[in-house]
């Protein structure tokens, strides 16, 4: 009887993956057990250098591109074939969790280790990537590492963006590229044939259903808007309300009107004001300027477009007597993943006897941009209570390893396609 060829999944190590996750979680670790590892920060660069060291110990090639995306390449028997790419992001929210993003990058590295341990050669090269700035909490817009790689946006459009402390992206990027210190590779020189991203679900569905694997079917559309209201600074004690141009009063009127306008009976539309800056921010001066952000999401493109149009109308109406500008700084259409890639993921989960279901993603991911240039897909694993973008984010070593096993076998399927 011929012995079955070794599978990559059989060589995935739960302990090795967990240890790698905990090692990388030390970069930007917070007292509450989460991470603050924002894009292009010293902590983010340290995590990238950990990946570079990991790759060097195994003889894998590493390189980066001019927006700081970091690539780890394992050669295939036919090196000129377009690679299978897998990965996610190492940057985090300011009060982020240890698994959002990092899991997808490190599960990719674990898959490379498993391919080596199993002695498996693939036709296509396999490339693991850590995308720059998926979260967008420090520099807007989010996911510009993958969007620039995919040609959805361009490098020049973001280089002069600044963070809250005034640090210019151009300078932070130059420092990061120099410190990461791996060869530069021009944009698009590694355009993949397939892209697979493993990620925690960041929602409660898999946990509620007792399933370990989500075969992701779609990602809802996203708009990020900046709203700036200009009023007039005045003395809080001497200025009667009738003659005030209070930028914060107008902002409150706009936000409460938009909360109403975007709430639907099925609770499908997602409307979030995550940041609000009031200037001059003095208790006894009437605010003269307010800047707040809107994160708007919906699975239907037409609904999203009409909501953005109505937001502009409502903001103009409610701003009176102040003036208002609404800028759309990120607009991503809903993503529908290809059936063929979903089938490959589903077959891997079935072959491993893992409970799985097809499901949409409420969160945005780098895969939304990769899906515009290649056949892309995502693998979800459960996280505790669906909690994410929170330092309490948690996942079990068993679930994380299950996702890595499905990832490893799916990579082999696609890399020999
Ligand atoms: O905002 C998002 O959906 C992603 O988690 N950064
Ligand atoms: Mn993420
Ligand atoms: Mn996130």
mmCIF file of C-alpha atoms and ligand atoms in Angstrom:
data_model
loop_
_atom_site.group_PDB
_atom_site.id
_atom_site.type_symbol
_atom_site.label_atom_id
_atom_site.label_comp_id
_atom_site.label_asym_id
_atom_site.label_seq_id
_atom_site.Cartn_x
_atom_site.Cartn_y
_atom_site.Cartn_z
ATOM 1 C CA UNK A 1 0.000 0.000 0.000
ATOM 2 C CA UNK A 2 1.585 3.339 -0.963
ATOM 3 C CA UNK A 3 1.994 5.660 2.009
ATOM 4 C CA UNK A 4 -0.051 8.838 1.569
ATOM 5 C CA UNK A 5 2.131 11.808 0.706
ATOM 6 C CA UNK A 6 2.721 13.990 3.757
ATOM 7 C CA UNK A 7 0.360 16.931 4.045
ATOM 8 C CA UNK A 8 1.437 20.389 5.085
ATOM 9 C CA UNK A 9 -1.339 20.554 7.685
ATOM 10 C CA UNK A 10 0.061 17.497 9.467
ATOM 11 C CA UNK A 11 3.262 19.454 10.049
ATOM 12 C CA UNK A 12 1.566 22.582 11.418
ATOM 13 C CA UNK A 13 2.584 22.955 15.070
ATOM 14 C CA UNK A 14 0.069 24.541 17.470
ATOM 15 C CA UNK A 15 2.810 25.244 20.026
ATOM 16 C CA UNK A 16 5.239 26.767 17.514
ATOM 17 C CA UNK A 17 2.531 29.062 16.099
ATOM 18 C CA UNK A 18 1.357 30.121 19.559
ATOM 19 C CA UNK A 19 4.920 30.894 20.642
ATOM 20 C CA UNK A 20 5.515 33.008 17.534
ATOM 21 C CA UNK A 21 2.286 34.920 18.183
ATOM 22 C CA UNK A 22 3.296 35.557 21.803
ATOM 23 C CA UNK A 23 6.824 36.618 20.770
ATOM 24 C CA UNK A 24 5.466 39.186 18.286
ATOM 25 C CA UNK A 25 2.819 40.321 20.804
ATOM 26 C CA UNK A 26 5.670 41.664 22.957
ATOM 27 C CA UNK A 27 6.196 44.500 20.438
ATOM 28 C CA UNK A 28 3.868 47.224 21.658
ATOM 29 C CA UNK A 29 2.482 45.061 24.482
ATOM 30 C CA UNK A 30 0.120 46.981 26.779
ATOM 31 C CA UNK A 31 -0.491 46.501 30.502
ATOM 32 C CA UNK A 32 -4.027 45.220 29.759
ATOM 33 C CA UNK A 33 -2.738 42.367 27.591
ATOM 34 C CA UNK A 34 -3.250 43.927 24.188
ATOM 35 C CA UNK A 35 -0.940 45.743 21.797
ATOM 36 C CA UNK A 36 -0.384 49.324 20.675
ATOM 37 C CA UNK A 37 1.725 48.752 17.538
ATOM 38 C CA UNK A 38 0.612 51.477 15.182
ATOM 39 C CA UNK A 39 1.766 51.721 11.595
ATOM 40 C CA UNK A 40 5.431 52.677 11.051
ATOM 41 C CA UNK A 41 6.016 53.060 14.787
ATOM 42 C CA UNK A 42 9.157 51.689 16.438
ATOM 43 C CA UNK A 43 7.061 48.745 17.688
ATOM 44 C CA UNK A 44 5.753 48.021 14.176
ATOM 45 C CA UNK A 45 9.300 48.112 12.789
ATOM 46 C CA UNK A 46 10.495 45.802 15.568
ATOM 47 C CA UNK A 47 7.804 43.274 14.667
ATOM 48 C CA UNK A 48 8.845 43.438 10.993
ATOM 49 C CA UNK A 49 12.483 42.881 11.964
ATOM 50 C CA UNK A 50 11.395 39.830 13.972
ATOM 51 C CA UNK A 51 9.861 38.426 10.764
ATOM 52 C CA UNK A 52 13.044 39.231 8.813
ATOM 53 C CA UNK A 53 15.132 37.376 11.417
ATOM 54 C CA UNK A 54 12.693 34.426 11.334
ATOM 55 C CA UNK A 55 13.051 34.226 7.542
ATOM 56 C CA UNK A 56 16.847 34.541 7.597
ATOM 57 C CA UNK A 57 17.099 31.583 10.026
ATOM 58 C CA UNK A 58 15.302 29.457 7.430
ATOM 59 C CA UNK A 59 16.981 30.757 4.304
ATOM 60 C CA UNK A 60 13.856 32.374 2.881
ATOM 61 C CA UNK A 61 14.258 35.500 0.730
ATOM 62 C CA UNK A 62 12.918 38.763 2.168
ATOM 63 C CA UNK A 63 12.264 42.068 0.444
ATOM 64 C CA UNK A 64 10.112 45.182 0.861
ATOM 65 C CA UNK A 65 8.455 47.686 -1.454
ATOM 66 C CA UNK A 66 8.373 51.476 -1.332
ATOM 67 C CA UNK A 67 5.329 51.670 0.992
ATOM 68 C CA UNK A 68 7.037 49.273 3.432
ATOM 69 C CA UNK A 69 5.108 46.096 2.665
ATOM 70 C CA UNK A 70 7.362 43.224 3.785
ATOM 71 C CA UNK A 71 7.565 39.982 1.757
ATOM 72 C CA UNK A 72 8.996 36.541 2.685
ATOM 73 C CA UNK A 73 9.426 34.219 -0.316
ATOM 74 C CA UNK A 74 9.712 30.403 -0.452
ATOM 75 C CA UNK A 75 10.698 29.346 -3.970
ATOM 76 C CA UNK A 76 8.706 26.918 -6.084
ATOM 77 C CA UNK A 77 9.924 24.404 -8.651
ATOM 78 C CA UNK A 78 8.767 26.853 -11.353
ATOM 79 C CA UNK A 79 10.083 30.165 -9.972
ATOM 80 C CA UNK A 80 8.740 32.339 -12.774
ATOM 81 C CA UNK A 81 5.122 31.362 -12.047
ATOM 82 C CA UNK A 82 3.011 33.998 -10.277
ATOM 83 C CA UNK A 83 3.091 33.136 -6.561
ATOM 84 C CA UNK A 84 0.464 32.156 -4.066
ATOM 85 C CA UNK A 85 0.505 35.004 -1.574
ATOM 86 C CA UNK A 86 -0.740 34.897 2.010
ATOM 87 C CA UNK A 87 -0.500 37.351 4.872
ATOM 88 C CA UNK A 88 -2.198 40.241 6.657
ATOM 89 C CA UNK A 89 -0.921 43.163 8.777
ATOM 90 C CA UNK A 90 1.329 43.629 11.837
ATOM 91 C CA UNK A 91 0.117 47.122 12.707
ATOM 92 C CA UNK A 92 -2.605 47.423 15.340
ATOM 93 C CA UNK A 93 -5.203 49.752 16.755
ATOM 94 C CA UNK A 94 -3.992 51.942 19.681
ATOM 95 C CA UNK A 95 -5.840 49.612 22.068
ATOM 96 C CA UNK A 96 -5.659 46.585 19.807
ATOM 97 C CA UNK A 97 -5.495 42.848 20.360
ATOM 98 C CA UNK A 98 -2.672 40.339 19.917
ATOM 99 C CA UNK A 99 -4.321 38.518 16.992
ATOM 100 C CA UNK A 100 -5.956 41.051 14.625
ATOM 101 C CA UNK A 101 -3.612 41.006 11.607
ATOM 102 C CA UNK A 102 -0.636 39.372 13.299
ATOM 103 C CA UNK A 103 -2.397 36.010 13.111
ATOM 104 C CA UNK A 104 -2.593 36.133 9.311
ATOM 105 C CA UNK A 105 1.085 37.013 8.910
ATOM 106 C CA UNK A 106 2.334 34.457 11.445
ATOM 107 C CA UNK A 107 0.000 31.668 10.283
ATOM 108 C CA UNK A 108 1.583 32.248 6.872
ATOM 109 C CA UNK A 109 5.042 31.784 8.361
ATOM 110 C CA UNK A 110 3.853 28.662 10.185
ATOM 111 C CA UNK A 111 2.609 27.327 6.833
ATOM 112 C CA UNK A 112 6.104 27.846 5.370
ATOM 113 C CA UNK A 113 7.621 25.966 8.313
ATOM 114 C CA UNK A 114 5.104 23.164 7.790
ATOM 115 C CA UNK A 115 5.899 22.938 4.054
ATOM 116 C CA UNK A 116 9.590 22.619 4.938
ATOM 117 C CA UNK A 117 8.960 20.026 7.671
ATOM 118 C CA UNK A 118 6.780 17.973 5.316
ATOM 119 C CA UNK A 119 9.390 18.257 2.555
ATOM 120 C CA UNK A 120 6.741 19.573 0.181
ATOM 121 C CA UNK A 121 7.770 21.346 -2.996
ATOM 122 C CA UNK A 122 5.194 23.490 -4.760
ATOM 123 C CA UNK A 123 5.149 24.559 -8.417
ATOM 124 C CA UNK A 124 4.424 28.185 -7.596
ATOM 125 C CA UNK A 125 6.506 30.239 -5.175
ATOM 126 C CA UNK A 126 4.735 31.030 -1.899
ATOM 127 C CA UNK A 127 5.048 34.586 -0.557
ATOM 128 C CA UNK A 128 4.025 35.708 2.936
ATOM 129 C CA UNK A 129 3.346 39.441 3.253
ATOM 130 C CA UNK A 130 2.924 41.941 6.092
ATOM 131 C CA UNK A 131 0.986 44.888 4.637
ATOM 132 C CA UNK A 132 1.724 48.400 5.880
ATOM 133 C CA UNK A 133 -0.948 50.340 7.802
ATOM 134 C CA UNK A 134 -4.050 48.178 7.450
ATOM 135 C CA UNK A 135 -5.623 49.793 10.507
ATOM 136 C CA UNK A 136 -5.367 53.439 9.493
ATOM 137 C CA UNK A 137 -5.495 54.581 13.146
ATOM 138 C CA UNK A 138 -2.259 56.589 12.899
ATOM 139 C CA UNK A 139 -2.194 57.483 9.184
ATOM 140 C CA UNK A 140 -5.233 57.754 6.929
ATOM 141 C CA UNK A 141 -6.468 56.069 4.889
ATOM 142 C CA UNK A 142 -6.342 52.540 6.239
ATOM 143 C CA UNK A 143 -5.058 49.613 4.165
ATOM 144 C CA UNK A 144 -2.889 51.874 2.004
ATOM 145 C CA UNK A 145 -0.078 49.275 1.967
ATOM 146 C CA UNK A 146 -2.227 46.780 0.091
ATOM 147 C CA UNK A 147 -4.164 49.389 -1.913
ATOM 148 C CA UNK A 148 -0.934 50.911 -3.263
ATOM 149 C CA UNK A 149 0.443 47.423 -3.990
ATOM 150 C CA UNK A 150 -2.753 46.610 -5.906
ATOM 151 C CA UNK A 151 -2.634 49.925 -7.792
ATOM 152 C CA UNK A 152 -5.943 51.008 -6.228
ATOM 153 C CA UNK A 153 -4.232 54.120 -4.815
ATOM 154 C CA UNK A 154 -0.819 55.680 -5.327
ATOM 155 C CA UNK A 155 2.128 56.323 -3.031
ATOM 156 C CA UNK A 156 2.322 60.046 -3.816
ATOM 157 C CA UNK A 157 -1.220 60.573 -2.512
ATOM 158 C CA UNK A 158 -0.300 59.593 1.068
ATOM 159 C CA UNK A 159 3.365 60.584 1.569
ATOM 160 C CA UNK A 160 2.599 64.008 3.033
ATOM 161 C CA UNK A 161 -0.090 62.748 5.443
ATOM 162 C CA UNK A 162 0.670 63.464 9.091
ATOM 163 C CA UNK A 163 -0.283 61.704 12.318
ATOM 164 C CA UNK A 164 -1.833 63.440 15.353
ATOM 165 C CA UNK A 165 1.630 64.501 16.562
ATOM 166 C CA UNK A 166 2.510 65.979 13.155
ATOM 167 C CA UNK A 167 4.940 63.224 12.099
ATOM 168 C CA UNK A 168 4.986 63.165 8.305
ATOM 169 C CA UNK A 169 4.474 59.755 6.678
ATOM 170 C CA UNK A 170 7.335 60.311 4.234
ATOM 171 C CA UNK A 171 9.843 60.597 7.105
ATOM 172 C CA UNK A 172 8.438 57.709 9.152
ATOM 173 C CA UNK A 173 8.444 55.509 6.057
ATOM 174 C CA UNK A 174 12.072 56.360 5.209
ATOM 175 C CA UNK A 175 13.118 55.466 8.761
ATOM 176 C CA UNK A 176 11.191 52.185 8.705
ATOM 177 C CA UNK A 177 12.594 51.123 5.313
ATOM 178 C CA UNK A 178 16.127 51.852 6.490
ATOM 179 C CA UNK A 179 15.704 50.013 9.808
ATOM 180 C CA UNK A 180 13.985 46.996 8.260
ATOM 181 C CA UNK A 181 17.009 46.839 5.990
ATOM 182 C CA UNK A 182 15.997 44.276 3.368
ATOM 183 C CA UNK A 183 16.293 44.661 -0.436
ATOM 184 C CA UNK A 184 13.761 46.886 -2.138
ATOM 185 C CA UNK A 185 11.497 45.365 -4.800
ATOM 186 C CA UNK A 186 9.550 47.508 -7.262
ATOM 187 C CA UNK A 187 5.758 47.617 -7.073
ATOM 188 C CA UNK A 188 3.940 44.812 -8.780
ATOM 189 C CA UNK A 189 7.044 42.663 -9.245
ATOM 190 C CA UNK A 190 5.338 39.947 -7.233
ATOM 191 C CA UNK A 191 1.782 40.144 -8.550
ATOM 192 C CA UNK A 192 0.205 36.992 -7.140
ATOM 193 C CA UNK A 193 -2.001 34.453 -8.879
ATOM 194 C CA UNK A 194 -3.813 33.756 -5.605
ATOM 195 C CA UNK A 195 -4.061 35.556 -2.263
ATOM 196 C CA UNK A 196 -5.339 33.874 0.920
ATOM 197 C CA UNK A 197 -5.657 35.744 4.210
ATOM 198 C CA UNK A 198 -6.239 34.066 7.562
ATOM 199 C CA UNK A 199 -7.831 36.314 10.196
ATOM 200 C CA UNK A 200 -9.810 36.128 13.419
ATOM 201 C CA UNK A 201 -13.501 36.686 12.677
ATOM 202 C CA UNK A 202 -13.790 39.769 14.915
ATOM 203 C CA UNK A 203 -17.444 38.782 15.386
ATOM 204 C CA UNK A 204 -19.363 36.155 17.439
ATOM 205 C CA UNK A 205 -20.829 33.884 14.731
ATOM 206 C CA UNK A 206 -18.298 31.003 14.600
ATOM 207 C CA UNK A 207 -18.080 30.839 18.378
ATOM 208 C CA UNK A 208 -21.903 30.843 18.711
ATOM 209 C CA UNK A 209 -22.200 28.020 16.165
ATOM 210 C CA UNK A 210 -19.294 26.045 17.642
ATOM 211 C CA UNK A 211 -17.394 26.075 14.327
ATOM 212 C CA UNK A 212 -13.644 26.540 13.845
ATOM 213 C CA UNK A 213 -13.446 27.715 10.221
ATOM 214 C CA UNK A 214 -15.176 30.529 8.319
ATOM 215 C CA UNK A 215 -14.983 30.393 4.522
ATOM 216 C CA UNK A 216 -15.341 34.089 3.817
ATOM 217 C CA UNK A 217 -17.699 34.946 0.931
ATOM 218 C CA UNK A 218 -17.576 38.746 0.957
ATOM 219 C CA UNK A 219 -16.437 41.955 2.681
ATOM 220 C CA UNK A 220 -18.904 44.790 3.081
ATOM 221 C CA UNK A 221 -18.235 48.161 1.438
ATOM 222 C CA UNK A 222 -16.563 50.960 3.438
ATOM 223 C CA UNK A 223 -16.453 54.747 3.288
ATOM 224 C CA UNK A 224 -14.290 56.869 5.603
ATOM 225 C CA UNK A 225 -15.398 60.518 5.683
ATOM 226 C CA UNK A 226 -13.792 63.553 7.348
ATOM 227 C CA UNK A 227 -16.241 66.235 8.506
ATOM 228 C CA UNK A 228 -14.846 69.686 9.382
ATOM 229 C CA UNK A 229 -17.108 72.348 10.885
ATOM 230 C CA UNK A 230 -15.944 75.975 11.096
ATOM 231 C CA UNK A 231 -17.628 78.366 13.551
ATOM 232 C CA UNK A 232 -16.245 81.294 15.514
ATOM 233 C CA UNK A 233 -14.265 81.239 18.761
ATOM 234 C CA UNK A 234 -15.865 83.478 21.401
ATOM 235 C CA UNK A 235 -15.951 84.140 25.146
ATOM 236 C CA UNK A 236 -18.083 81.523 26.999
ATOM 237 C CA UNK A 237 -19.286 84.123 29.508
ATOM 238 C CA UNK A 238 -20.041 87.201 27.455
ATOM 239 C CA UNK A 239 -21.342 85.738 24.167
ATOM 240 C CA UNK A 240 -25.118 85.198 24.041
ATOM 241 C CA UNK A 241 -26.298 81.994 22.304
ATOM 242 C CA UNK A 242 -28.111 83.979 19.608
ATOM 243 C CA UNK A 243 -24.828 85.362 18.305
ATOM 244 C CA UNK A 244 -22.718 82.236 18.654
ATOM 245 C CA UNK A 245 -21.268 80.133 15.839
ATOM 246 C CA UNK A 246 -20.558 77.125 18.053
ATOM 247 C CA UNK A 247 -18.840 74.437 15.976
ATOM 248 C CA UNK A 248 -19.472 71.753 18.604
ATOM 249 C CA UNK A 249 -23.210 72.478 18.835
ATOM 250 C CA UNK A 250 -23.417 72.100 15.063
ATOM 251 C CA UNK A 251 -21.374 68.871 15.208
ATOM 252 C CA UNK A 252 -23.736 67.416 17.816
ATOM 253 C CA UNK A 253 -26.753 68.355 15.687
ATOM 254 C CA UNK A 254 -25.182 66.755 12.598
ATOM 255 C CA UNK A 255 -24.119 63.551 14.377
ATOM 256 C CA UNK A 256 -27.490 62.976 16.058
ATOM 257 C CA UNK A 257 -29.287 63.570 12.740
ATOM 258 C CA UNK A 258 -26.932 61.111 10.984
ATOM 259 C CA UNK A 259 -27.353 58.518 13.741
ATOM 260 C CA UNK A 260 -31.094 58.626 13.038
ATOM 261 C CA UNK A 261 -30.724 58.700 9.263
ATOM 262 C CA UNK A 262 -28.402 55.641 9.180
ATOM 263 C CA UNK A 263 -30.254 53.429 11.638
ATOM 264 C CA UNK A 264 -32.254 50.715 9.852
ATOM 265 C CA UNK A 265 -34.686 48.166 11.291
ATOM 266 C CA UNK A 266 -32.390 45.202 10.436
ATOM 267 C CA UNK A 267 -29.308 46.904 11.955
ATOM 268 C CA UNK A 268 -27.346 46.368 8.726
ATOM 269 C CA UNK A 269 -25.818 49.826 8.206
ATOM 270 C CA UNK A 270 -22.731 50.529 10.347
ATOM 271 C CA UNK A 271 -22.241 54.212 11.229
ATOM 272 C CA UNK A 272 -19.382 55.118 13.617
ATOM 273 C CA UNK A 273 -17.920 58.439 14.745
ATOM 274 C CA UNK A 274 -14.610 57.233 16.170
ATOM 275 C CA UNK A 275 -12.674 60.469 16.450
ATOM 276 C CA UNK A 276 -13.791 64.019 17.315
ATOM 277 C CA UNK A 277 -11.342 66.911 17.769
ATOM 278 C CA UNK A 278 -12.635 70.173 19.275
ATOM 279 C CA UNK A 279 -10.571 73.373 18.926
ATOM 280 C CA UNK A 280 -9.299 75.312 20.737
ATOM 281 C CA UNK A 281 -10.462 72.844 23.405
ATOM 282 C CA UNK A 282 -10.591 75.420 26.174
ATOM 283 C CA UNK A 283 -13.454 75.119 28.702
ATOM 284 C CA UNK A 284 -14.315 78.816 28.521
ATOM 285 C CA UNK A 285 -14.027 79.421 24.771
ATOM 286 C CA UNK A 286 -16.843 78.649 22.335
ATOM 287 C CA UNK A 287 -15.408 76.000 19.931
ATOM 288 C CA UNK A 288 -14.433 77.481 16.598
ATOM 289 C CA UNK A 289 -13.528 74.239 14.790
ATOM 290 C CA UNK A 290 -14.553 70.590 15.040
ATOM 291 C CA UNK A 291 -13.176 67.690 12.972
ATOM 292 C CA UNK A 292 -14.862 64.315 13.284
ATOM 293 C CA UNK A 293 -14.551 61.080 11.319
ATOM 294 C CA UNK A 294 -17.306 58.841 9.946
ATOM 295 C CA UNK A 295 -16.783 55.126 9.305
ATOM 296 C CA UNK A 296 -19.742 53.957 7.174
ATOM 297 C CA UNK A 297 -20.274 50.348 6.042
ATOM 298 C CA UNK A 298 -22.902 48.374 4.149
ATOM 299 C CA UNK A 299 -22.892 45.218 1.972
ATOM 300 C CA UNK A 300 -24.773 46.975 -0.864
ATOM 301 C CA UNK A 301 -22.795 49.456 -3.006
ATOM 302 C CA UNK A 302 -25.852 51.446 -4.117
ATOM 303 C CA UNK A 303 -27.069 51.879 -0.548
ATOM 304 C CA UNK A 304 -23.616 53.080 0.512
ATOM 305 C CA UNK A 305 -23.440 55.627 -2.309
ATOM 306 C CA UNK A 306 -26.854 57.036 -1.525
ATOM 307 C CA UNK A 307 -26.052 57.229 2.199
ATOM 308 C CA UNK A 308 -22.867 59.225 1.463
ATOM 309 C CA UNK A 309 -24.881 61.640 -0.691
ATOM 310 C CA UNK A 310 -27.497 62.045 2.059
ATOM 311 C CA UNK A 311 -24.771 62.593 4.689
ATOM 312 C CA UNK A 312 -23.532 65.569 2.686
ATOM 313 C CA UNK A 313 -27.056 67.046 2.515
ATOM 314 C CA UNK A 314 -27.794 66.541 6.230
ATOM 315 C CA UNK A 315 -24.413 67.932 7.278
ATOM 316 C CA UNK A 316 -24.990 71.104 5.262
ATOM 317 C CA UNK A 317 -28.505 71.545 6.667
ATOM 318 C CA UNK A 318 -27.565 71.005 10.313
ATOM 319 C CA UNK A 319 -24.271 72.945 10.295
ATOM 320 C CA UNK A 320 -26.038 76.323 10.302
ATOM 321 C CA UNK A 321 -24.819 78.954 11.405
ATOM 322 C CA UNK A 322 -21.397 77.281 10.918
ATOM 323 C CA UNK A 323 -19.896 76.082 7.637
ATOM 324 C CA UNK A 324 -19.081 72.416 6.951
ATOM 325 C CA UNK A 325 -16.946 70.357 4.531
ATOM 326 C CA UNK A 326 -17.318 66.593 4.045
ATOM 327 C CA UNK A 327 -14.345 64.749 2.443
ATOM 328 C CA UNK A 328 -14.509 61.099 1.361
ATOM 329 C CA UNK A 329 -11.000 59.811 2.079
ATOM 330 C CA UNK A 330 -11.577 56.078 1.667
ATOM 331 C CA UNK A 331 -14.107 54.391 -0.560
ATOM 332 C CA UNK A 332 -13.986 50.600 -1.030
ATOM 333 C CA UNK A 333 -16.747 48.740 -2.867
ATOM 334 C CA UNK A 334 -18.079 45.498 -1.383
ATOM 335 C CA UNK A 335 -15.797 42.514 -2.208
ATOM 336 C CA UNK A 336 -17.180 39.194 -3.463
ATOM 337 C CA UNK A 337 -14.614 36.374 -3.220
ATOM 338 C CA UNK A 338 -14.227 33.890 -6.094
ATOM 339 C CA UNK A 339 -16.068 30.583 -5.755
ATOM 340 C CA UNK A 340 -12.955 28.634 -6.834
ATOM 341 C CA UNK A 341 -10.876 29.940 -3.958
ATOM 342 C CA UNK A 342 -13.727 29.396 -1.501
ATOM 343 C CA UNK A 343 -13.978 25.797 -2.779
ATOM 344 C CA UNK A 344 -10.244 25.227 -2.155
ATOM 345 C CA UNK A 345 -10.603 26.516 1.419
ATOM 346 C CA UNK A 346 -13.778 24.485 2.007
ATOM 347 C CA UNK A 347 -12.155 21.279 0.659
ATOM 348 C CA UNK A 348 -9.177 21.780 2.985
ATOM 349 C CA UNK A 349 -11.478 22.254 5.988
ATOM 350 C CA UNK A 350 -13.581 19.216 5.026
ATOM 351 C CA UNK A 351 -10.494 17.017 4.529
ATOM 352 C CA UNK A 352 -9.405 17.964 8.036
ATOM 353 C CA UNK A 353 -12.857 17.269 9.462
ATOM 354 C CA UNK A 354 -13.190 20.838 10.739
ATOM 355 C CA UNK A 355 -16.609 22.431 11.272
ATOM 356 C CA UNK A 356 -16.940 25.281 8.781
ATOM 357 C CA UNK A 357 -19.440 27.667 7.223
ATOM 358 C CA UNK A 358 -19.525 30.285 4.476
ATOM 359 C CA UNK A 359 -19.857 33.763 5.949
ATOM 360 C CA UNK A 360 -19.485 37.471 5.116
ATOM 361 C CA UNK A 361 -16.910 39.734 6.771
ATOM 362 C CA UNK A 362 -18.128 42.787 8.669
ATOM 363 C CA UNK A 363 -14.534 43.982 9.051
ATOM 364 C CA UNK A 364 -12.363 45.332 6.257
ATOM 365 C CA UNK A 365 -9.160 43.508 5.291
ATOM 366 C CA UNK A 366 -6.232 43.854 2.894
ATOM 367 C CA UNK A 367 -7.869 41.055 0.897
ATOM 368 C CA UNK A 368 -10.417 43.601 -0.378
ATOM 369 C CA UNK A 369 -7.656 45.265 -2.409
ATOM 370 C CA UNK A 370 -5.894 42.037 -3.428
ATOM 371 C CA UNK A 371 -9.214 40.747 -4.789
ATOM 372 C CA UNK A 372 -9.023 43.499 -7.448
ATOM 373 C CA UNK A 373 -5.830 42.006 -8.959
ATOM 374 C CA UNK A 374 -5.980 38.247 -8.313
ATOM 375 C CA UNK A 375 -8.136 35.352 -7.095
ATOM 376 C CA UNK A 376 -8.445 36.020 -3.380
ATOM 377 C CA UNK A 377 -10.070 34.443 -0.356
ATOM 378 C CA UNK A 378 -10.099 34.503 3.442
ATOM 379 C CA UNK A 379 -10.150 31.983 6.271
ATOM 380 C CA UNK A 380 -11.729 33.018 9.591
ATOM 381 C CA UNK A 381 -11.190 31.457 12.998
ATOM 382 C CA UNK A 382 -13.243 32.305 16.105
ATOM 383 C CA UNK A 383 -12.196 34.855 18.718
ATOM 384 C CA UNK A 384 -13.553 35.033 22.258
ATOM 385 C CA UNK A 385 -17.003 36.662 22.283
ATOM 386 C CA UNK A 386 -16.232 38.158 18.873
ATOM 387 C CA UNK A 387 -14.340 40.922 20.683
ATOM 388 C CA UNK A 388 -11.704 42.797 18.644
ATOM 389 C CA UNK A 389 -10.212 46.305 18.373
ATOM 390 C CA UNK A 390 -9.983 45.820 22.126
ATOM 391 C CA UNK A 391 -7.069 44.751 24.357
ATOM 392 C CA UNK A 392 -9.194 41.861 25.647
ATOM 393 C CA UNK A 393 -9.163 40.235 22.168
ATOM 394 C CA UNK A 394 -8.484 36.526 22.609
ATOM 395 C CA UNK A 395 -8.360 33.274 20.616
ATOM 396 C CA UNK A 396 -7.445 29.684 21.500
ATOM 397 C CA UNK A 397 -4.231 27.975 20.341
ATOM 398 C CA UNK A 398 -6.391 25.144 18.967
ATOM 399 C CA UNK A 399 -8.554 27.375 16.796
ATOM 400 C CA UNK A 400 -5.549 29.355 15.567
ATOM 401 C CA UNK A 401 -3.742 26.132 14.620
ATOM 402 C CA UNK A 402 -6.870 24.775 12.886
ATOM 403 C CA UNK A 403 -6.953 27.882 10.704
ATOM 404 C CA UNK A 404 -3.239 27.520 9.964
ATOM 405 C CA UNK A 405 -3.784 23.878 8.907
ATOM 406 C CA UNK A 406 -6.523 24.887 6.487
ATOM 407 C CA UNK A 407 -4.284 27.699 5.230
ATOM 408 C CA UNK A 408 -1.301 25.387 4.695
ATOM 409 C CA UNK A 409 -3.279 22.791 2.717
ATOM 410 C CA UNK A 410 -5.063 25.484 0.697
ATOM 411 C CA UNK A 411 -1.720 27.039 -0.201
ATOM 412 C CA UNK A 412 -0.503 23.643 -1.492
ATOM 413 C CA UNK A 413 -3.694 23.155 -3.514
ATOM 414 C CA UNK A 414 -3.369 26.553 -5.161
ATOM 415 C CA UNK A 415 0.425 26.499 -5.519
ATOM 416 C CA UNK A 416 0.158 23.316 -7.580
ATOM 417 C CA UNK A 417 -2.744 24.678 -9.617
HETATM 418 O O1 LIG B 1 -11.612 48.655 10.137
HETATM 419 C C1 LIG B 1 -11.554 47.463 9.833
HETATM 420 O O2 LIG B 1 -12.537 46.846 9.441
HETATM 421 C C2 LIG B 1 -10.246 46.708 9.984
HETATM 422 O O3 LIG B 1 -10.349 45.881 11.113
HETATM 423 N N1 LIG B 1 -9.124 47.576 10.127
HETATM 424 MN MN1 LIG B 2 -7.256 43.157 10.695
HETATM 425 MN MN1 LIG B 3 -8.374 45.715 12.700
#
